[in-house]
Coordinates of C-alpha atoms in Angstrom, one line a residue:
M1 CA 0.0 0.0 0.0
I2 CA 1.4 3.4 -1.1
T3 CA 1.4 5.9 1.7
P4 CA 1.1 9.7 1.3
A5 CA 4.8 9.9 2.2
S6 CA 5.8 7.6 -0.6
L7 CA 3.8 9.7 -3.1
I8 CA 5.6 12.8 -2.0
V9 CA 9.0 11.1 -2.5
I10 CA 8.0 9.9 -6.0
A11 CA 6.7 13.3 -7.0
V12 CA 10.0 14.9 -5.9
F13 CA 12.0 12.5 -8.1
V14 CA 9.8 13.1 -11.2
T15 CA 10.0 16.8 -10.7
A16 CA 13.8 16.6 -10.5
A17 CA 14.0 14.5 -13.7
L18 CA 11.8 16.8 -15.6
S19 CA 13.8 19.8 -14.4
S20 CA 17.1 18.1 -15.6
M21 CA 15.6 17.3 -19.0
L22 CA 14.4 20.9 -19.5
A23 CA 17.8 22.2 -18.4
A24 CA 19.7 19.9 -20.8
G25 CA 17.4 20.8 -23.7
F26 CA 17.8 24.5 -22.9
A27 CA 21.6 24.1 -22.7
A28 CA 21.7 22.2 -26.1
A29 CA 19.6 24.9 -27.7
V30 CA 21.9 27.6 -26.3
I31 CA 25.0 25.7 -27.6
E32 CA 23.4 25.3 -31.1
K33 CA 22.6 29.0 -31.3
V34 CA 26.0 30.1 -30.1
T35 CA 27.8 27.7 -32.5
E36 CA 25.6 28.9 -35.4
A37 CA 26.1 32.5 -34.6
E38 CA 29.9 32.1 -34.4
L39 CA 30.0 30.2 -37.7
S40 CA 27.8 32.8 -39.4
E41 CA 30.2 35.6 -38.2
V42 CA 33.3 33.7 -39.4
F43 CA 31.7 32.9 -42.8
M44 CA 30.6 36.6 -43.2
E45 CA 34.1 37.8 -42.5
A46 CA 35.5 35.3 -45.0
E47 CA 32.9 36.2 -47.6
L48 CA 31.5 32.7 -47.7
D49 CA 27.9 33.8 -48.0
W50 CA 27.0 30.8 -50.2
T51 CA 27.1 28.4 -47.2
D52 CA 24.1 27.0 -45.3
I53 CA 24.7 26.1 -41.6
G54 CA 22.7 23.5 -39.7
T55 CA 23.3 22.5 -36.1
D56 CA 22.1 19.4 -34.2
G57 CA 23.5 19.4 -30.7
L58 CA 27.2 19.2 -31.1
L59 CA 27.1 18.3 -34.8
V60 CA 27.4 21.0 -37.5
T61 CA 26.2 20.4 -41.1
L62 CA 27.6 22.6 -43.9
A63 CA 25.6 22.8 -47.2
G64 CA 25.3 25.0 -50.2
I65 CA 26.9 25.2 -53.7
S66 CA 30.5 26.3 -53.7
P67 CA 31.7 28.2 -56.8
S68 CA 34.9 26.0 -56.8
E69 CA 36.7 23.2 -55.0
G70 CA 39.0 25.7 -53.4
E71 CA 36.1 27.7 -51.9
R72 CA 34.6 24.5 -50.5
M73 CA 37.9 23.7 -48.7
R74 CA 38.1 27.2 -47.5
A75 CA 34.6 26.9 -46.0
F76 CA 35.5 23.7 -44.3
S77 CA 38.7 25.2 -42.8
A78 CA 36.7 28.2 -41.5
A79 CA 34.2 26.0 -39.8
G80 CA 37.1 24.0 -38.3
S81 CA 38.4 27.2 -36.6
V82 CA 35.1 27.3 -34.5
V83 CA 34.3 23.6 -33.9
D84 CA 36.3 20.4 -34.0
A85 CA 36.5 19.0 -37.5
T86 CA 35.1 15.6 -36.4
R87 CA 31.8 17.4 -35.6
I88 CA 31.4 18.8 -39.2
I89 CA 29.3 17.0 -41.7
D90 CA 30.2 18.2 -45.2
E91 CA 27.3 18.3 -47.6
M92 CA 28.6 21.1 -49.8
E93 CA 28.6 20.7 -53.6
V94 CA 30.9 22.3 -56.2
L95 CA 29.4 24.2 -59.1
R96 CA 30.3 22.6 -62.4
D97 CA 30.9 25.3 -64.9
P98 CA 30.8 24.0 -68.5
S99 CA 33.4 26.5 -69.4
L100 CA 35.8 24.9 -66.9
L101 CA 35.6 21.4 -68.6
T102 CA 38.7 20.1 -70.3
P103 CA 38.5 21.1 -74.0
E104 CA 38.7 18.6 -76.9
F105 CA 42.3 18.5 -77.9
S106 CA 42.8 17.6 -81.5
L107 CA 45.3 18.1 -84.4
E108 CA 44.8 18.1 -88.1
I109 CA 48.0 17.7 -90.2
L110 CA 48.1 18.0 -93.9
R111 CA 51.0 17.1 -96.2
N112 CA 51.5 17.9 -99.9
D113 CA 54.4 18.3 -102.3
E114 CA 55.2 21.7 -100.9
N115 CA 54.6 21.9 -97.2
I116 CA 53.2 20.4 -94.0
S117 CA 50.4 22.3 -92.2
I118 CA 49.5 21.6 -88.6
I119 CA 46.5 23.2 -86.9
G120 CA 44.6 22.4 -83.7
L121 CA 44.5 22.7 -79.9
I122 CA 47.0 20.9 -77.7
P123 CA 47.7 20.9 -74.0
T124 CA 50.3 23.6 -72.9
D125 CA 52.5 20.8 -71.3
S126 CA 52.7 19.0 -74.7
D127 CA 56.2 19.3 -76.3
R128 CA 55.2 21.6 -79.1
D129 CA 58.8 22.2 -80.3
K130 CA 59.4 18.4 -80.5
I131 CA 56.3 17.9 -82.6
I132 CA 57.3 20.6 -85.1
A133 CA 60.9 19.3 -85.1
E134 CA 59.7 15.8 -86.0
L135 CA 57.5 17.2 -88.8
E136 CA 60.5 19.1 -90.2
A137 CA 62.6 16.0 -90.1
I138 CA 60.2 14.1 -92.4
D139 CA 61.5 16.0 -95.5
A140 CA 63.9 18.9 -95.4
R141 CA 62.4 20.2 -98.6
L142 CA 59.0 20.8 -97.0
S143 CA 58.2 23.9 -95.0
V144 CA 56.1 23.4 -91.8
L145 CA 53.3 25.9 -91.2
D146 CA 52.5 26.0 -87.5
L147 CA 49.0 27.0 -86.6
I148 CA 48.8 25.3 -83.2
E149 CA 47.0 26.8 -80.2
T150 CA 47.5 25.7 -76.6
A151 CA 45.3 25.4 -73.5
D152 CA 46.5 25.0 -69.9
Y153 CA 44.8 21.7 -69.1
P154 CA 46.1 18.3 -68.2
I155 CA 47.3 16.1 -71.0
P156 CA 44.6 13.5 -71.8
K157 CA 45.4 9.8 -71.5
G158 CA 46.7 8.5 -74.8
W159 CA 47.3 11.9 -76.3
N160 CA 51.1 11.6 -76.7
E161 CA 50.8 8.2 -78.2
A162 CA 48.2 9.4 -80.7
V163 CA 50.4 12.3 -81.8
R164 CA 53.4 10.0 -82.3
F165 CA 51.2 7.8 -84.5
A166 CA 50.1 10.8 -86.5
V167 CA 53.7 11.8 -87.2
Y168 CA 54.6 8.3 -88.2
A169 CA 51.6 8.1 -90.6
L170 CA 52.6 11.4 -92.2
R171 CA 56.1 10.1 -92.7
L172 CA 54.7 7.2 -94.7
L173 CA 52.1 9.1 -96.8
N174 CA 53.2 11.8 -99.2
N175 CA 49.8 13.4 -99.9
S176 CA 47.6 13.0 -96.9
K177 CA 45.6 14.4 -94.0
I178 CA 45.8 13.1 -90.5
S179 CA 43.2 14.1 -87.9
V180 CA 43.9 12.9 -84.4
T181 CA 42.4 13.1 -80.9
A182 CA 43.5 11.3 -77.7
N183 CA 41.5 8.2 -78.7
E184 CA 40.9 8.4 -82.5
A185 CA 42.9 8.9 -85.7
R186 CA 41.5 9.5 -89.2
V187 CA 43.9 8.9 -92.1
T188 CA 43.0 10.2 -95.6
A189 CA 45.6 9.6 -98.3
F190 CA 46.4 8.4 -101.8
S191 CA 48.4 5.4 -103.0
Q192 CA 49.9 4.4 -106.3
S193 CA 48.4 1.0 -106.4
A194 CA 46.1 -1.5 -104.6
Q195 CA 49.2 -3.4 -103.4
E196 CA 50.7 -0.2 -102.0
K197 CA 47.4 0.6 -100.3
E198 CA 47.3 -2.8 -98.6
N199 CA 50.9 -2.5 -97.5
L200 CA 50.3 1.0 -96.0
E201 CA 47.2 0.0 -94.1
Q202 CA 49.1 -3.0 -92.7
Q203 CA 52.0 -0.9 -91.5
L204 CA 49.7 1.7 -89.9
Y205 CA 47.5 -0.9 -88.1
L206 CA 50.6 -2.6 -86.7
R207 CA 52.1 0.7 -85.5
A208 CA 48.9 2.2 -84.0
P209 CA 48.5 2.1 -80.2
S210 CA 46.0 -0.5 -78.9
N211 CA 43.6 2.1 -77.4
L212 CA 43.5 4.3 -80.6
R213 CA 40.6 3.9 -83.0
I214 CA 41.8 4.0 -86.6
T215 CA 39.7 5.1 -89.6
M216 CA 41.5 4.9 -92.9
D217 CA 40.5 6.2 -96.3
I218 CA 43.5 5.4 -98.6
A219 CA 42.5 5.6 -102.2
A220 CA 44.1 3.4 -104.8
P221 CA 43.8 5.3 -108.0
R222 CA 42.8 3.6 -111.2
P223 CA 45.8 2.3 -113.2
V224 CA 47.2 4.3 -116.0
I225 CA 46.6 2.2 -119.2
T226 CA 48.9 3.0 -122.1
P227 CA 48.2 2.4 -124.8
F228 CA 44.5 2.3 -124.1
T229 CA 43.7 -1.1 -125.7
L230 CA 40.9 -3.4 -126.6
R231 CA 40.9 -6.5 -128.7
Y232 CA 37.8 -8.5 -129.6
V233 CA 38.0 -11.8 -131.5
L234 CA 34.9 -13.5 -133.2
D235 CA 35.3 -17.0 -134.6
E236 CA 33.5 -20.3 -134.9
N237 CA 33.7 -20.6 -131.1
G238 CA 32.0 -17.3 -130.4
G239 CA 33.4 -14.0 -129.2
R240 CA 36.0 -13.3 -126.7
F241 CA 38.1 -10.4 -125.4
D242 CA 41.9 -10.7 -125.4
T243 CA 42.0 -7.4 -123.6
C244 CA 39.5 -4.7 -122.8
S245 CA 40.0 -1.3 -121.3
A246 CA 37.3 1.2 -120.2
P247 CA 37.4 4.6 -118.6
D248 CA 34.6 4.0 -116.1
A249 CA 31.9 1.5 -115.1
A250 CA 29.3 3.0 -117.4
A251 CA 31.6 2.6 -120.5
R252 CA 32.4 -0.9 -119.4
E253 CA 28.7 -1.9 -119.3
R254 CA 28.2 -0.4 -122.8
I255 CA 31.2 -2.3 -124.2
L256 CA 30.2 -5.7 -122.7
S257 CA 26.6 -5.3 -123.8
A258 CA 27.8 -4.7 -127.4
A259 CA 30.0 -7.8 -127.2
Q260 CA 27.1 -9.9 -125.9
V261 CA 25.0 -8.9 -128.9
A262 CA 28.0 -9.8 -131.1
G263 CA 28.2 -13.4 -129.7
L264 CA 30.4 -13.1 -126.5
A265 CA 30.8 -16.7 -125.5
R266 CA 32.4 -16.4 -122.1
L267 CA 32.3 -14.3 -118.9
A268 CA 34.4 -11.1 -119.5
T269 CA 35.2 -7.8 -117.9
C270 CA 37.1 -4.7 -118.8
T271 CA 39.9 -3.0 -116.8
I272 CA 38.9 0.4 -115.7
G273 CA 41.8 2.8 -115.8
L274 CA 43.1 6.2 -116.7
G275 CA 44.5 7.2 -120.1
V276 CA 41.5 7.0 -122.4
P277 CA 42.4 9.1 -125.4
T278 CA 38.9 10.5 -126.0
T279 CA 35.5 10.6 -124.4
K280 CA 34.1 8.8 -127.5
W281 CA 36.0 5.6 -126.7
S282 CA 33.1 3.4 -125.7
E283 CA 31.1 4.7 -128.7
A284 CA 33.9 3.7 -131.1
V285 CA 34.2 0.3 -129.5
E286 CA 30.5 -0.4 -129.8
S287 CA 30.5 0.5 -133.5
S288 CA 33.6 -1.6 -134.2
I289 CA 32.3 -4.7 -132.5
Q290 CA 28.9 -4.3 -134.4
A291 CA 30.8 -4.1 -137.7
L292 CA 32.8 -7.3 -136.9
A293 CA 29.5 -9.1 -136.0
T294 CA 28.1 -8.0 -139.4
L295 CA 31.1 -9.4 -141.2
G296 CA 30.6 -12.7 -139.4
G297 CA 34.0 -13.0 -137.8
G298 CA 37.5 -11.7 -137.5
T299 CA 39.4 -9.5 -135.1
V300 CA 39.1 -5.8 -134.1
T301 CA 42.0 -4.2 -132.2
I302 CA 41.9 -0.7 -130.9
S303 CA 45.0 1.0 -129.6
D304 CA 44.4 4.5 -128.4
V305 CA 42.7 6.0 -131.6
D306 CA 43.9 3.4 -134.1
I307 CA 41.4 0.8 -135.1
S308 CA 42.5 -2.4 -137.0
L309 CA 39.9 -4.7 -138.3
L310 CA 40.9 -8.0 -139.8
T311 CA 38.7 -10.7 -141.3
Q312 CA 39.3 -13.9 -143.3
V313 CA 35.7 -15.0 -143.7
D314 CA 34.1 -15.8 -147.0
V315 CA 32.7 -12.3 -147.7
D316 CA 32.4 -10.4 -151.0
Q317 CA 34.9 -7.6 -151.4
R318 CA 32.0 -5.2 -152.2
E319 CA 30.1 -6.2 -149.0
F320 CA 33.3 -5.8 -147.0
D321 CA 33.9 -2.3 -148.4
D322 CA 30.3 -1.3 -147.6
I323 CA 30.5 -2.5 -144.0
V324 CA 33.9 -0.9 -143.5
G325 CA 32.7 2.4 -145.1
E326 CA 29.7 2.5 -142.8
L327 CA 31.9 2.0 -139.8
A328 CA 34.3 4.7 -140.9
N329 CA 31.4 7.1 -141.2
T330 CA 30.1 6.2 -137.8
L331 CA 33.4 6.5 -135.9
P332 CA 34.2 9.8 -134.2
D333 CA 36.6 11.9 -136.3
V334 CA 39.6 11.4 -134.0
F335 CA 39.8 7.6 -134.8
E336 CA 41.7 6.1 -137.8
L337 CA 40.5 2.9 -139.2
H338 CA 42.6 0.2 -141.0
A339 CA 40.6 -2.7 -142.4
T340 CA 42.0 -5.8 -144.1
L341 CA 40.3 -8.7 -145.8
I342 CA 42.9 -11.6 -145.6
E343 CA 42.7 -14.0 -148.4
S344 CA 42.9 -17.7 -147.6
E345 CA 46.2 -19.5 -148.1
T346 CA 46.2 -21.8 -151.2
D347 CA 49.6 -23.3 -151.0
G348 CA 51.3 -25.5 -148.4
T349 CA 54.1 -23.2 -147.3
A350 CA 52.5 -22.1 -144.1
S351 CA 53.0 -25.5 -142.4
N352 CA 56.7 -25.3 -143.0
A353 CA 57.3 -21.8 -141.5
R354 CA 57.3 -22.2 -137.8
F355 CA 59.2 -21.0 -134.7
S356 CA 58.4 -21.9 -131.1
A357 CA 59.7 -20.9 -127.7
M358 CA 58.6 -23.0 -124.7
L359 CA 59.0 -21.9 -121.1
G360 CA 58.8 -24.8 -118.7
D361 CA 58.2 -25.0 -114.9
D362 CA 61.9 -25.3 -114.4
G363 CA 62.5 -21.8 -115.9
I364 CA 64.3 -23.3 -119.0
V365 CA 63.3 -21.8 -122.4
R366 CA 63.7 -24.1 -125.4
L367 CA 63.9 -22.5 -128.8
R368 CA 62.9 -24.5 -131.9
G369 CA 62.1 -23.9 -135.5
R370 CA 63.2 -21.7 -138.3
L371 CA 65.0 -18.3 -138.4
S372 CA 65.8 -16.3 -141.5
D373 CA 69.6 -15.8 -141.0
E374 CA 72.5 -16.2 -138.6
A375 CA 72.3 -12.6 -137.4
L376 CA 68.7 -13.2 -136.3
H377 CA 69.8 -16.5 -134.6
R378 CA 72.4 -14.6 -132.5
M379 CA 69.9 -11.8 -131.8
V380 CA 67.1 -14.2 -130.7
T381 CA 69.4 -16.2 -128.5
G382 CA 70.9 -13.1 -126.9
Y383 CA 67.4 -11.6 -126.3
A384 CA 66.2 -14.8 -124.8
K385 CA 69.1 -14.9 -122.4
S386 CA 68.5 -11.4 -121.3
R387 CA 64.9 -12.2 -120.6
F388 CA 65.1 -15.6 -119.0
G389 CA 68.7 -15.8 -117.8
S390 CA 71.9 -16.7 -119.6
T391 CA 72.0 -20.3 -118.3
N392 CA 68.3 -21.0 -118.9
V393 CA 68.2 -20.9 -122.8
R394 CA 68.4 -24.1 -124.9
S395 CA 68.3 -23.5 -128.7
T396 CA 67.9 -26.0 -131.6
A397 CA 66.6 -23.4 -134.1
R398 CA 68.1 -23.4 -137.6
V399 CA 68.5 -20.9 -140.3
V400 CA 66.5 -21.3 -143.6
D401 CA 65.6 -19.1 -146.5
G402 CA 62.3 -17.8 -147.8
L403 CA 60.8 -16.5 -144.6
P404 CA 58.7 -13.3 -144.5
S405 CA 60.5 -9.9 -144.0
D406 CA 58.7 -9.3 -140.7
W407 CA 59.6 -12.8 -139.3
S408 CA 62.3 -11.4 -137.0
T409 CA 59.9 -8.9 -135.5
R410 CA 57.2 -11.5 -134.8
V411 CA 59.8 -13.9 -133.2
L412 CA 61.2 -11.2 -130.9
V413 CA 57.7 -9.9 -130.0
G414 CA 56.7 -13.5 -129.2
L415 CA 59.6 -13.9 -126.9
E416 CA 58.7 -10.6 -125.1
A417 CA 55.2 -11.8 -124.6
L418 CA 56.4 -15.2 -123.4
S419 CA 58.5 -13.5 -120.7
M420 CA 55.3 -12.2 -119.2
L421 CA 54.1 -15.7 -118.5
N422 CA 55.1 -18.1 -115.7
T423 CA 54.9 -21.1 -118.1
G424 CA 53.8 -21.3 -121.7
T425 CA 54.6 -21.4 -125.4
A426 CA 55.0 -18.7 -128.1
T427 CA 54.5 -20.0 -131.6
V428 CA 55.2 -17.9 -134.7
L429 CA 53.5 -19.1 -138.0
L430 CA 53.4 -17.6 -141.4
D431 CA 50.1 -15.9 -140.9
N432 CA 49.7 -15.9 -137.1
L433 CA 51.3 -15.6 -133.7
K434 CA 49.9 -17.8 -130.9
L435 CA 50.6 -17.4 -127.2
Q436 CA 49.3 -19.9 -124.7
G437 CA 50.2 -20.6 -121.1
V438 CA 49.7 -19.6 -117.4
S439 CA 50.2 -16.2 -115.7
H440 CA 50.1 -15.5 -112.0
D441 CA 49.3 -11.8 -112.8
A442 CA 45.6 -11.1 -112.9
G443 CA 46.1 -8.3 -115.4
G444 CA 48.7 -10.2 -117.4
V445 CA 46.5 -10.9 -120.4
D446 CA 45.6 -7.2 -120.8
E447 CA 49.3 -6.3 -120.7
I448 CA 50.3 -9.0 -123.2
S449 CA 47.6 -7.9 -125.6
R450 CA 48.8 -4.3 -125.4
V451 CA 52.4 -5.4 -126.1
L452 CA 51.3 -7.5 -129.2
T453 CA 49.1 -4.7 -130.5
S454 CA 51.7 -2.0 -130.2
R455 CA 54.6 -4.2 -131.6
L456 CA 52.9 -6.0 -134.5
S457 CA 51.6 -4.6 -137.8
D458 CA 47.9 -4.2 -138.3
A459 CA 47.9 -7.1 -140.8
T460 CA 49.4 -9.6 -138.3
K461 CA 47.0 -11.9 -136.6
F462 CA 47.7 -13.2 -133.1
E463 CA 45.9 -15.4 -130.6
I464 CA 46.1 -15.4 -126.9
A465 CA 45.1 -18.4 -124.8
V466 CA 46.5 -17.5 -121.4
E467 CA 44.9 -18.6 -118.1
F468 CA 45.3 -16.9 -114.8
A469 CA 46.3 -19.0 -111.8
E470 CA 46.9 -18.0 -108.3
P471 CA 50.6 -17.9 -107.4
P472 CA 51.7 -20.8 -105.2
P473 CA 51.7 -19.9 -101.5
A474 CA 54.8 -18.4 -100.3
E475 CA 57.0 -20.5 -98.0
N476 CA 55.5 -20.3 -94.6
T477 CA 57.9 -18.6 -92.2
S478 CA 55.4 -18.3 -89.4
P479 CA 55.7 -20.6 -86.3
S480 CA 53.7 -23.8 -86.4
P481 CA 50.4 -23.8 -84.5
Q482 CA 52.0 -26.0 -81.9
A483 CA 55.0 -23.6 -81.5
C484 CA 52.6 -20.7 -81.1
E485 CA 50.7 -22.5 -78.4
A486 CA 54.0 -23.2 -76.6
M487 CA 55.1 -19.6 -76.9
L488 CA 51.8 -18.4 -75.4
A489 CA 52.2 -20.9 -72.5
Q490 CA 55.7 -19.6 -71.8
I491 CA 54.5 -16.0 -71.6
L492 CA 51.8 -17.0 -69.1
R493 CA 54.3 -18.9 -67.1
N494 CA 56.4 -15.8 -66.8
N495 CA 53.6 -13.3 -66.3
R496 CA 50.1 -14.6 -65.7
I497 CA 46.9 -12.6 -66.6
S498 CA 45.3 -11.5 -63.3
F499 CA 41.9 -10.0 -62.6
E500 CA 40.5 -7.8 -59.9
P501 CA 39.0 -10.0 -57.1
G502 CA 35.6 -11.5 -58.1
S503 CA 35.5 -9.5 -61.3
A504 CA 36.2 -9.9 -65.1
R505 CA 38.2 -6.6 -65.0
I506 CA 41.8 -7.3 -65.9
A507 CA 44.4 -6.0 -63.4
L508 CA 46.4 -3.1 -64.6
N509 CA 49.7 -4.9 -64.3
S510 CA 48.5 -7.6 -66.7
H511 CA 48.1 -5.3 -69.7
V512 CA 51.8 -5.6 -70.5
T513 CA 51.3 -9.4 -70.6
L514 CA 48.4 -9.0 -73.0
D515 CA 50.5 -6.7 -75.2
E516 CA 53.2 -9.5 -75.4
I517 CA 50.6 -12.1 -76.2
A518 CA 49.1 -9.9 -79.0
K519 CA 52.6 -9.4 -80.5
T520 CA 53.2 -13.1 -80.5
L521 CA 49.8 -13.9 -82.1
R522 CA 50.6 -11.5 -84.9
L523 CA 53.6 -13.7 -85.8
C524 CA 51.4 -16.7 -86.1
D525 CA 49.1 -17.7 -88.9
R526 CA 45.4 -17.7 -88.3
I527 CA 45.1 -20.6 -85.9
P528 CA 42.0 -22.1 -84.3
L529 CA 42.6 -21.1 -80.7
E530 CA 40.5 -21.5 -77.6
I531 CA 40.9 -18.9 -74.8
Q532 CA 40.1 -20.8 -71.6
G533 CA 39.0 -19.3 -68.3
H534 CA 39.5 -21.3 -65.0
T535 CA 38.7 -20.5 -61.4
D536 CA 39.3 -22.0 -58.0
S537 CA 36.6 -23.9 -56.1
Q538 CA 35.6 -21.2 -53.7
G539 CA 32.0 -20.0 -54.2
R540 CA 29.1 -21.7 -56.0
E541 CA 30.0 -23.8 -59.0
E542 CA 27.5 -22.0 -61.3
M543 CA 28.9 -18.6 -60.3
N544 CA 32.4 -19.8 -61.0
L545 CA 31.4 -21.0 -64.4
R546 CA 29.9 -17.6 -65.3
L547 CA 32.9 -15.7 -64.0
S548 CA 35.4 -17.9 -66.0
Q549 CA 33.4 -17.3 -69.2
R550 CA 33.3 -13.6 -68.6
R551 CA 37.1 -13.5 -68.0
A552 CA 37.9 -15.5 -71.1
Q553 CA 35.6 -13.2 -73.2
T554 CA 37.4 -10.2 -71.7
V555 CA 40.8 -11.5 -72.8
L556 CA 39.3 -12.1 -76.3
N557 CA 38.0 -8.5 -76.4
E558 CA 41.4 -7.1 -75.3
L559 CA 43.1 -9.0 -78.2
I560 CA 40.5 -7.6 -80.7
Q561 CA 41.3 -4.1 -79.4
R562 CA 45.0 -4.8 -80.0
R563 CA 44.1 -5.7 -83.7
V564 CA 44.8 -9.4 -83.5
L565 CA 43.0 -11.4 -86.2
T566 CA 40.7 -13.5 -84.0
S567 CA 38.3 -15.0 -86.5
G568 CA 39.5 -18.5 -85.4
F569 CA 39.4 -17.8 -81.7
Q570 CA 36.8 -18.9 -79.1
A571 CA 36.4 -17.9 -75.5
K572 CA 35.2 -20.5 -73.1
G573 CA 34.9 -20.7 -69.4
Y574 CA 35.4 -24.0 -67.5
G575 CA 34.9 -22.7 -64.0
E576 CA 36.4 -25.0 -61.3
E577 CA 36.2 -28.2 -63.4
F578 CA 39.9 -28.6 -64.2
P579 CA 42.2 -27.6 -61.3
I580 CA 45.9 -27.9 -61.8
A581 CA 46.7 -27.5 -58.0
D582 CA 45.3 -28.2 -54.6
N583 CA 42.2 -25.9 -53.9
G584 CA 42.8 -26.5 -50.2
T585 CA 45.7 -24.0 -50.1
E586 CA 45.9 -20.4 -51.0
V587 CA 48.9 -21.1 -53.3
G588 CA 46.9 -23.8 -55.1
R589 CA 43.8 -21.7 -55.4
E590 CA 45.9 -18.9 -56.9
A591 CA 47.3 -21.3 -59.5
N592 CA 43.9 -22.5 -60.4
R593 CA 42.6 -19.0 -61.2
R594 CA 44.1 -18.8 -64.7
I595 CA 43.8 -18.1 -68.4
E596 CA 45.1 -20.7 -70.9
F597 CA 45.5 -20.7 -74.7
R598 CA 44.9 -24.1 -76.3
L599 CA 44.7 -25.2 -80.0
I600 CA 41.1 -26.2 -80.6
E601 CA 42.0 -29.4 -82.6
Q602 CA 44.0 -30.6 -79.6
N603 CA 41.1 -30.4 -77.2
V604 CA 39.5 -33.4 -78.8
A605 CA 42.5 -35.6 -78.0
R606 CA 42.8 -34.9 -74.3
D607 CA 40.7 -35.0 -71.2
I608 CA 41.6 -31.5 -69.9
P609 CA 41.1 -28.5 -72.2

């Protein structure tokens, strides 16, 4: 039972507790107001009027938008002069002024036959004098026009490497424009041939830094064709081109359409090139092929503006004259027409007049048949030695009388044409010159036809039966696939590829290893390679399998960025399935977390990838 005295005691204690709480609250409020007042005064004196001050007991919160990082630090220091720094909560933000962002540094360098111009914006700390000196060293005959501006900002990552690549590219390319930023380079240039274009692109790709995106526009101009030549033959087997030149794609289509109407019997094309003597070229070709088809057979040869039409068909002279006259009236004025109706041979002398030169696979040339005199014999033998090598000529030719006056010309032209083949035979007959064989040059037939057209008289018939064959593969000097696999394994034994813990992000110190791997793979042929990812046994099996797959794919992506040809590569994760060490120890687990490179065809023959 609670007595009145007990109630009095309880009431006294409650009253005391309430009084203490009120006193503490009043004291805290006083501290907060005093602290806020002192901070406001300090901030006003320091002209930090952008700050917002909040107090909660002994804690002080600073907020507001600072005009700069320096001002934010100044505000924090000012607050620290009033209260202990551990009591300050920093919620201040820094104003991001777009004008203070790092500018886009870039250079555009142009080179022509007279000077080099360089224009753009570079960091102030870039070695401007070195860049200009390197450009001046490219060619002492070229003046360098310096239009560079600078800005005082940090040098972006990759900038110096990109500039070095631009200077290297300019050294290779005579007429070019190189546009470069820290992560991208655009190359615009001209080359003299498709082969030169391919070589230039390969050199530039190999030299480019791995993190630099490269865009190339290297034009390979159309070849200069001289003389501009076309030869169309129509016989009992149908029509064919021995050579065909066209100034553009539209002219090529017109010429091929006319040939198809005139009995073109096989797939054909025309070489597009420079050097056409007149804009009326395709028009003259169409008319000439149509006239040949009207005659029923023969050969039309056009060399620049000279047209030679030969036929030996059974056609009346008057009809021949009418067709030729109509063609002459149709041709543009610039062209000159020579037309010949060859009479059929009635005696048997043609079968006796023969000279042949045969080029074998062994490089030996065998000369047989008839020559008109001893001087021609010496001339032909000496010419063959100059073309095929002094030790590669075997001659059983003999001197006879009664050969045509132009026999020597046809023999020498036949040898010249034969020298443009890899294997074949040149046969000179009384009324014809035949060339047959194999060439490893895709444009070889066109060039042979131009030589024969320009060297022989208009009345001389010739036949070309030359096939194109891909050259035999060059001797492989690349390491064998097995040697490449061993080289990659050695690299990984010396410096393994590491990743950030639990991640597929490659550790920074492993990028050098990837560079070395990429360099080795460029020495190898395109090999079927599997990039394998392996983990230790910690964690769930399914998670480890996914992680190993992501790591293997990351390595593949890194090799692609380093411009390794990866068309035969696969990335595959095996998780914890194939350990090579004890997962019960840290050393063993470290060894099991690995990347391996294995030939795909070898995976079938072994239990472990």
